[in-house]
């Protein structure tokens, strides 16, 4: 059931018929796919695949109540995570490498996806947490429309790498209650080298501003997130993420009241463990130090950020 005092916006859009209309518009984008900043221009309706390696059907790796997310999402009953296979980025150090790049998962229909959402609600989860959703927005819209007609009532979380298109995000306005993007890098050359994401910083900044325009700063009642934005930033060894640039952007151009999770859990994973790493990024072969994390936290506080895991 929905948290007290909160009714997700997708219910109104479902009742008015607008949610179905948006899903149909989003599906048309799949005929010449420009859902994300890559703009692959493949016909996914006909089964063609672009960078994300997904065709028409969404591919789900797993779903379950998750207790390792941010506290306002987890509460007492967990965040109902749905891990989508594939990604529009290829981070060399991805800790979900098998899911994002290894093809783990199974293709399902939108009816099946709606059923997963309803099952997570029945398990008592506080929200539906859509992990790596950027490349399956049309399918998500269709599934939410189906599930809303079957009494889905809990908030939706859009949990992305921040490499999102503003045009696609506008299809989600009023549908997504909580945006949770990464703000990964302060420089494009590093984003290209480590995540194979051209023009990442401009795309990320535009996406975060659009997300914030839609939902604002995080609203928490009785310890549970109801609406707003959570921003994640992963500290990388040797400050490869150029964290100070990211933090200054959030503080100056998004909001100093942003809920920011500065994450210190980096560990070597993905391609970093498989060899072939550019020597310029050799620091990725080790975890971050306590001082590297503390330095990033100090930077956040000095820039006026005060909410989140700092």
Coordinates of C-alpha atoms in Angstrom, one line a residue:
X1 CA 0.0 0.0 0.0
X2 CA 1.0 3.6 -0.5
X3 CA 2.7 5.3 2.4
X4 CA 0.3 7.5 4.5
X5 CA -0.4 10.9 2.9
X6 CA 1.2 10.0 -0.4
X7 CA -0.5 9.0 -3.7
X8 CA 1.9 8.3 -6.6
X9 CA 1.3 10.5 -9.6
X10 CA 1.2 7.6 -12.0
X11 CA -2.3 6.7 -10.6
X12 CA -3.8 10.0 -11.8
X13 CA -2.1 9.6 -15.2
X14 CA -3.4 6.0 -15.4
X15 CA -6.9 7.1 -14.7
X16 CA -6.8 9.9 -17.2
X17 CA -5.4 7.6 -19.9
X18 CA -2.3 9.8 -20.3
X19 CA 0.0 7.1 -19.0
X20 CA -1.0 4.7 -21.7
X21 CA -0.6 7.5 -24.3
X22 CA 2.9 8.2 -23.1
X23 CA 3.8 4.5 -23.2
X24 CA 2.7 4.4 -26.8
X25 CA 4.7 7.5 -27.7
X26 CA 7.7 6.0 -26.0
X27 CA 7.3 2.7 -28.0
X28 CA 7.5 4.7 -31.2
X29 CA 10.9 6.0 -30.2
X30 CA 12.1 2.3 -30.2
X31 CA 11.6 2.2 -34.0
X32 CA 14.6 4.6 -34.3
X33 CA 16.0 4.4 -30.9
X34 CA 17.1 7.7 -29.4
X35 CA 16.1 6.9 -25.8
X36 CA 19.4 7.9 -24.4
X37 CA 22.3 10.3 -25.3
X38 CA 23.9 7.6 -27.5
X39 CA 21.0 7.8 -30.1
X40 CA 21.8 4.5 -31.7
X41 CA 19.0 4.8 -34.3
X42 CA 18.3 1.1 -34.3
X43 CA 14.8 -0.4 -34.8
X44 CA 14.3 -2.3 -31.5
X45 CA 10.7 -3.0 -32.4
X46 CA 12.1 -5.3 -35.1
X47 CA 14.6 -6.8 -32.7
X48 CA 17.7 -4.7 -33.6
X49 CA 20.0 -3.9 -30.8
X50 CA 22.3 -0.9 -30.1
X51 CA 24.9 -0.2 -27.4
X52 CA 22.6 -1.5 -24.6
X53 CA 22.2 -4.8 -26.4
X54 CA 18.4 -4.9 -25.7
X55 CA 15.8 -5.3 -28.3
X56 CA 12.0 -5.0 -27.8
X57 CA 11.5 -7.0 -24.6
X58 CA 12.9 -5.9 -21.2
X59 CA 15.5 -8.3 -19.8
X60 CA 15.4 -8.8 -16.0
X61 CA 18.3 -10.3 -14.1
X62 CA 16.6 -10.4 -10.6
X63 CA 14.1 -8.8 -8.3
X64 CA 13.8 -8.8 -4.6
X65 CA 13.4 -6.7 -1.5
X66 CA 16.8 -4.9 -1.1
X67 CA 18.1 -3.8 2.3
X68 CA 21.4 -2.3 1.0
X69 CA 20.1 0.9 -0.5
X70 CA 19.9 4.3 1.1
X71 CA 18.0 4.2 4.5
X72 CA 15.0 6.3 3.3
X73 CA 14.4 3.8 0.6
X74 CA 14.9 0.7 2.7
X75 CA 12.9 1.5 5.8
X76 CA 11.8 -1.6 7.7
X77 CA 10.5 -3.6 4.7
X78 CA 13.1 -3.0 2.0
X79 CA 13.3 -1.4 -1.4
X80 CA 11.7 -3.5 -4.2
X81 CA 14.5 -3.7 -6.6
X82 CA 14.2 -4.8 -10.2
X83 CA 17.6 -5.3 -11.9
X84 CA 17.4 -4.8 -15.7
X85 CA 20.0 -6.4 -17.8
X86 CA 22.1 -4.3 -20.2
X87 CA 23.2 -0.7 -19.8
X88 CA 23.9 2.4 -22.0
X89 CA 27.3 2.7 -20.2
X90 CA 30.2 0.2 -19.9
X91 CA 32.0 1.1 -16.8
X92 CA 35.3 -0.8 -16.6
X93 CA 34.9 -1.2 -12.9
X94 CA 31.2 -2.1 -12.8
X95 CA 30.3 -4.1 -9.7
X96 CA 27.3 -5.5 -11.5
X97 CA 29.3 -6.5 -14.6
X98 CA 27.6 -9.8 -15.3
X99 CA 24.2 -8.0 -15.4
X100 CA 25.1 -4.7 -17.1
X101 CA 27.5 -6.2 -19.6
X102 CA 27.4 -10.0 -19.4
X103 CA 23.9 -10.5 -20.6
X104 CA 22.6 -12.3 -17.4
X105 CA 18.8 -12.2 -17.2
X106 CA 15.7 -13.3 -19.0
X107 CA 13.4 -11.5 -21.4
X108 CA 9.9 -10.9 -20.1
X109 CA 6.7 -9.3 -21.3
X110 CA 5.4 -6.0 -19.9
X111 CA 2.6 -8.0 -18.3
X112 CA 5.2 -10.1 -16.5
X113 CA 7.0 -6.9 -15.5
X114 CA 3.8 -5.5 -14.0
X115 CA 3.4 -8.7 -12.1
X116 CA 6.8 -8.4 -10.6
X117 CA 6.0 -4.9 -9.4
X118 CA 2.8 -6.1 -7.8
X119 CA 4.6 -9.0 -6.1
X120 CA 7.2 -6.7 -4.6
X121 CA 4.3 -4.5 -3.3
X122 CA 2.7 -7.6 -1.8
X123 CA 6.0 -8.4 -0.1
X124 CA 5.7 -5.1 1.8
X125 CA 8.4 -3.1 -0.1
X126 CA 8.2 0.6 0.4
X127 CA 8.9 1.3 -3.3
X128 CA 9.6 -0.2 -6.7
X129 CA 13.3 0.5 -7.4
X130 CA 14.1 0.3 -11.2
X131 CA 17.8 -0.4 -11.5
X132 CA 19.4 0.6 -14.8
X133 CA 16.1 1.7 -16.4
X134 CA 17.3 4.1 -19.1
X135 CA 17.1 1.8 -22.0
X136 CA 13.7 0.3 -21.1
X137 CA 11.7 3.4 -20.3
X138 CA 8.9 2.5 -22.8
X139 CA 8.5 -1.0 -21.3
X140 CA 8.5 0.4 -17.8
X141 CA 5.7 2.9 -18.8
X142 CA 3.6 0.1 -20.2
X143 CA 4.2 -2.1 -17.2
X144 CA 3.3 0.7 -14.7
X145 CA 0.1 1.4 -16.6
X146 CA -0.9 -2.3 -16.4
X147 CA 0.1 -2.5 -12.7
X148 CA -1.7 0.7 -11.8
X149 CA -4.9 -0.9 -13.1
X150 CA -4.2 -3.8 -10.7
X151 CA -3.8 -1.7 -7.6
X152 CA -0.1 -0.8 -7.6
X153 CA 0.2 2.1 -5.1
X154 CA 3.8 2.5 -4.0
X155 CA 6.4 5.0 -5.2
X156 CA 8.6 4.4 -8.2
X157 CA 12.4 4.9 -8.0
X158 CA 14.4 5.6 -11.2
X159 CA 17.9 4.3 -10.4
X160 CA 20.2 5.3 -13.3
X161 CA 23.8 6.0 -14.1
X162 CA 22.8 9.6 -14.9
X163 CA 23.5 9.2 -18.7
X164 CA 19.9 10.1 -19.5
X165 CA 18.1 12.0 -22.2
X166 CA 16.0 15.0 -21.1
X167 CA 13.4 14.2 -23.8
X168 CA 13.0 10.7 -22.4
X169 CA 12.9 11.9 -18.8
X170 CA 10.0 14.2 -19.8
X171 CA 8.0 11.1 -20.7
X172 CA 8.4 10.1 -17.1
X173 CA 7.2 13.4 -15.5
X174 CA 4.5 12.6 -12.9
X175 CA 5.3 8.9 -13.2
X176 CA 8.5 8.7 -11.3
X177 CA 8.3 9.7 -7.6
X178 CA 12.0 9.4 -6.7
X179 CA 14.9 9.9 -9.1
X180 CA 18.2 8.3 -8.0
X181 CA 20.9 9.1 -10.6
X182 CA 24.6 8.7 -10.4
X183 CA 26.8 11.8 -10.9
X184 CA 29.9 9.9 -11.8
X185 CA 32.5 12.2 -13.3
X186 CA 33.6 15.8 -13.6
X187 CA 35.5 15.4 -16.8
X188 CA 34.4 14.0 -20.2
X189 CA 37.8 12.4 -21.0
X190 CA 37.6 10.2 -17.9
X191 CA 34.0 9.3 -18.5
X192 CA 34.8 8.2 -22.1
X193 CA 37.9 6.2 -21.0
X194 CA 36.3 4.5 -18.0
X195 CA 32.6 4.3 -18.9
X196 CA 32.7 4.6 -22.7
X197 CA 30.1 7.4 -22.4
X198 CA 30.7 10.3 -24.8
X199 CA 29.6 13.8 -23.6
X200 CA 28.8 12.3 -20.2
X201 CA 29.1 15.4 -18.1
X202 CA 26.8 17.6 -20.2
X203 CA 24.2 14.8 -20.4
X204 CA 24.4 14.1 -16.7
X205 CA 24.1 17.7 -15.7
X206 CA 21.1 18.3 -18.0
X207 CA 19.5 15.1 -16.7
X208 CA 19.9 16.0 -13.0
X209 CA 18.5 19.4 -13.6
X210 CA 15.4 18.0 -15.3
X211 CA 14.9 15.3 -12.6
X212 CA 15.1 18.0 -9.9
X213 CA 12.7 20.2 -11.8
X214 CA 10.2 17.3 -11.8
X215 CA 10.4 16.1 -8.2
X216 CA 12.5 18.6 -6.2
X217 CA 14.6 17.8 -3.1
X218 CA 13.9 14.6 -1.3
X219 CA 10.8 14.5 0.9
X220 CA 11.0 12.1 3.8
X221 CA 8.1 11.2 6.2
X222 CA 8.6 8.9 9.2
X223 CA 12.0 7.9 7.8
X224 CA 10.7 6.9 4.4
X225 CA 11.3 8.7 1.1
X226 CA 8.1 9.7 -0.7
X227 CA 9.3 12.0 -3.5
X228 CA 12.3 13.9 -4.7
X229 CA 15.9 13.1 -5.7
X230 CA 18.8 11.2 -4.3
X231 CA 22.2 11.7 -6.0
X232 CA 24.9 9.2 -5.8
X233 CA 28.6 9.9 -6.3
X234 CA 31.2 7.1 -6.1
X235 CA 34.6 8.1 -4.9
X236 CA 37.3 6.7 -7.1
X237 CA 41.0 6.1 -6.3
X238 CA 43.3 9.0 -6.9
X239 CA 40.3 11.2 -7.4
X240 CA 39.8 9.9 -10.9
X241 CA 36.1 11.0 -10.8
X242 CA 37.2 14.6 -10.2
X243 CA 34.8 14.7 -7.3
X244 CA 35.2 18.4 -6.5
X245 CA 33.8 19.3 -9.9
X246 CA 30.8 17.1 -9.4
X247 CA 30.1 18.4 -5.9
X248 CA 30.4 22.0 -7.0
X249 CA 27.9 21.4 -9.8
X250 CA 25.3 19.8 -7.4
X251 CA 25.7 22.6 -4.8
X252 CA 25.6 25.5 -7.3
X253 CA 23.3 24.3 -10.1
X254 CA 21.0 21.7 -8.5
X255 CA 20.4 22.4 -4.8
X256 CA 22.4 22.7 -1.6
X257 CA 19.5 20.7 0.0
X258 CA 20.1 17.8 -2.3
X259 CA 20.3 14.4 -0.6
X260 CA 23.7 13.2 -1.7
X261 CA 25.2 9.8 -1.0
X262 CA 29.0 10.0 -1.3
X263 CA 29.8 6.3 -1.6
X264 CA 33.1 4.9 -0.3
X265 CA 32.6 1.2 -1.4
X266 CA 34.7 1.2 -4.6
X267 CA 36.5 -2.0 -5.1
X268 CA 38.2 -3.4 -8.2
X269 CA 35.7 -5.3 -10.4
X270 CA 34.6 -5.8 -14.0
X271 CA 37.2 -5.2 -16.7
X272 CA 39.6 -3.9 -14.1
X273 CA 40.1 -7.5 -13.0
X274 CA 40.2 -8.8 -16.5
X275 CA 43.3 -7.0 -17.7
X276 CA 44.0 -4.5 -20.4
X277 CA 43.5 -1.4 -18.1
X278 CA 45.0 1.8 -19.4
X279 CA 48.1 2.5 -17.2
X280 CA 46.9 6.0 -16.6
X281 CA 44.1 4.5 -14.5
X282 CA 46.2 1.9 -12.7
X283 CA 44.9 3.3 -9.3
X284 CA 41.6 1.5 -10.1
X285 CA 43.3 -1.7 -9.1
X286 CA 43.1 -0.8 -5.4
X287 CA 40.3 0.3 -3.1
X288 CA 40.0 4.0 -2.1
X289 CA 41.8 5.1 1.1
X290 CA 40.1 6.6 4.1
X291 CA 41.7 10.0 3.4
X292 CA 40.3 10.0 -0.2
X293 CA 36.8 9.4 1.1
X294 CA 37.2 12.0 3.9
X295 CA 38.5 14.6 1.4
X296 CA 35.4 14.2 -0.8
X297 CA 33.1 14.5 2.3
X298 CA 35.0 17.7 3.4
X299 CA 34.5 19.1 -0.1
X300 CA 30.8 18.4 0.0
X301 CA 30.4 20.1 3.4
X302 CA 32.5 23.1 2.3
X303 CA 30.1 23.5 -0.6
X304 CA 27.1 23.5 1.7
X305 CA 25.8 20.0 1.1
X306 CA 24.3 18.7 4.3
X307 CA 21.8 15.9 3.5
X308 CA 22.5 12.3 2.8
X309 CA 25.5 10.1 3.6
X310 CA 28.3 12.6 3.9

